[in-house]
Tab-separated table of C-alpha atoms in Angstrom:
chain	number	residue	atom	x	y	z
A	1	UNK	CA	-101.615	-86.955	-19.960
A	2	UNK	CA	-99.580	-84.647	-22.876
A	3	UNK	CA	-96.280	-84.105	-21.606
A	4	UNK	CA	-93.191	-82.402	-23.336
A	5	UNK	CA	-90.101	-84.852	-23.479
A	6	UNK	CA	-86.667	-84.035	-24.493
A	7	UNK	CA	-85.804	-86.728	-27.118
A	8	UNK	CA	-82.952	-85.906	-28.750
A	9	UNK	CA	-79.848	-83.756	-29.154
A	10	UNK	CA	-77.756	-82.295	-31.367
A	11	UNK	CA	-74.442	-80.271	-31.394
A	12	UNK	CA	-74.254	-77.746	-34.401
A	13	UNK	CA	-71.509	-75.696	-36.018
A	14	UNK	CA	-72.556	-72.815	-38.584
A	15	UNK	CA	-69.238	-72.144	-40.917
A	16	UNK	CA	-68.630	-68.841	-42.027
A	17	UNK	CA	-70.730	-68.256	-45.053
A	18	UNK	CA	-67.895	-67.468	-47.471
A	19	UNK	CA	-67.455	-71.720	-47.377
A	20	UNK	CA	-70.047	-71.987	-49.904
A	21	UNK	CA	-70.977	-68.789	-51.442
A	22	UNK	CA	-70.044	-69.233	-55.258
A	23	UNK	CA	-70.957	-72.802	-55.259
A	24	UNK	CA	-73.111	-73.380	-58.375
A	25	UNK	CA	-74.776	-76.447	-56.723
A	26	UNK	CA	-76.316	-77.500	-53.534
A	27	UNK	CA	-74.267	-80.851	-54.513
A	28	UNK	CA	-71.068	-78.431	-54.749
A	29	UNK	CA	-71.911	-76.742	-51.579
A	30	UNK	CA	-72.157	-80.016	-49.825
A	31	UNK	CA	-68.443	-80.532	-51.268
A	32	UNK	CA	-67.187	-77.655	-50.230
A	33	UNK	CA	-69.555	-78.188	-46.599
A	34	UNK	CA	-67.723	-81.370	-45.636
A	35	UNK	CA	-64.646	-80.282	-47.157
A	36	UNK	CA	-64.734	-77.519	-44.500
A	37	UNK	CA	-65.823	-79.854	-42.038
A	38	UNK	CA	-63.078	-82.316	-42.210
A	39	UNK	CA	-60.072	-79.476	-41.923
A	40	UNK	CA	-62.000	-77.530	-38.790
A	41	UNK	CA	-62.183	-81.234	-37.089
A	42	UNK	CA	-58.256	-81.468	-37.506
A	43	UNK	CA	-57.901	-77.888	-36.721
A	44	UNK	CA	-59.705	-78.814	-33.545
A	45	UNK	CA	-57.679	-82.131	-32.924
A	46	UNK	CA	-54.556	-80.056	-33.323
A	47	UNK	CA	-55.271	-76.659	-31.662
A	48	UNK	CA	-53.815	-76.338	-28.079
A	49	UNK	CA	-55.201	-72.956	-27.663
A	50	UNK	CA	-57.901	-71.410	-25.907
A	51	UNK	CA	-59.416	-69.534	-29.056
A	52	UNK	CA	-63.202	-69.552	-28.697
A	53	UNK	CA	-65.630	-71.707	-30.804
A	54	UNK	CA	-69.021	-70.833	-31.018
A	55	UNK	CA	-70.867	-74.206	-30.864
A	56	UNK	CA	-74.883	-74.214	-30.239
A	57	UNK	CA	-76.921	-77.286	-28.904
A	58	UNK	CA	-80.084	-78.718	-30.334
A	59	UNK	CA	-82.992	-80.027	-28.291
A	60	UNK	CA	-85.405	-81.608	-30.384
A	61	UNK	CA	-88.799	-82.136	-28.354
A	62	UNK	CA	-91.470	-84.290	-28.699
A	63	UNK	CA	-95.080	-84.195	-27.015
A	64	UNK	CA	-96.084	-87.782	-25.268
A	65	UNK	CA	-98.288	-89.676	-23.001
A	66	UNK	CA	-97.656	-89.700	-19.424
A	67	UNK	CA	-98.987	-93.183	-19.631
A	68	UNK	CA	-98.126	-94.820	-22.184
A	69	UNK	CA	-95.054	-93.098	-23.413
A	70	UNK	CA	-96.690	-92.528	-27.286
A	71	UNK	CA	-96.083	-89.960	-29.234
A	72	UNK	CA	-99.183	-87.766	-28.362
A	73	UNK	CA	-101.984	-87.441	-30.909
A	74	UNK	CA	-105.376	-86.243	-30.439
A	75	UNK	CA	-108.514	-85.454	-32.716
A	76	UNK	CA	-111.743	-83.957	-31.323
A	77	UNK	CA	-112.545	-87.183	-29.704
A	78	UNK	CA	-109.900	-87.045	-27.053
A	79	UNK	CA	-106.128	-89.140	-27.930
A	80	UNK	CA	-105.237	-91.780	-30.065
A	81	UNK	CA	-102.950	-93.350	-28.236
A	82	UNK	CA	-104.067	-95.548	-25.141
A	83	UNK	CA	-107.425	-95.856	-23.273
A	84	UNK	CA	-106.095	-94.762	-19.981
A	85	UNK	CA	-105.470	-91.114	-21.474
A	86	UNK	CA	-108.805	-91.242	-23.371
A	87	UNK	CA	-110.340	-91.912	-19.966
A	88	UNK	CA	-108.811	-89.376	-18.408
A	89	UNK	CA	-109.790	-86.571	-21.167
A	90	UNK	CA	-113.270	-87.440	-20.715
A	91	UNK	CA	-112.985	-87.169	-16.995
A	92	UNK	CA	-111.454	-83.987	-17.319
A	93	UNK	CA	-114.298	-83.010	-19.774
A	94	UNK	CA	-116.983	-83.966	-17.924
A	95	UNK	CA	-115.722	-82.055	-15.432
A	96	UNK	CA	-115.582	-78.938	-17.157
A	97	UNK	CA	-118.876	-79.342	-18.554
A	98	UNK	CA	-120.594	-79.952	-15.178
């Protein structure tokens, strides 16, 4: 039935907020964003060090099917998605009514 899957993953770097804090724009902040961007990367090419970087991970999760692999959706009905999993929410609801 519903089952949580990992689907995707991201790595993330938050710059120190003085990168775009008197940017009049969110168009000038992306500027200055990628501008920032583009001198850590050759900072990071370049740096032999061990300084730390503080670098997070991103899971991005989605909730699917068991059996068919959908993206799960339900209504009050039961899911959308395949028969098989519809059949097996009524069994399960029959079951709890009984």
């Amino acid at each position: 039935m519903k089952q949580k899957v990992l689907v995707n993953l991201n790595v993330t770097c938050d710059p120190p907020y003085s990168v775009g804090r008197w940017s009049k724009t969110l168009e000038d902040k992306a500027k200055r964003l990628e501008e920032w961007c583009r001198d850590f990367e050759e900072f990071l090419r370049d740096h032999r060090s061990q300084d730390p970087v503080s670098l997070n991970v991103e899971r991005e999760y989605q909730d699917q099917c068991s059996l068919c692999g959908r993206e799960w959706e339900e209504d009050a009905d039961g899911p959308l998605c395949c028969n098989e999993a519809q059949g097996e929410w009524d069994k399960q609801r029959d079951g709890v009514a009984a």
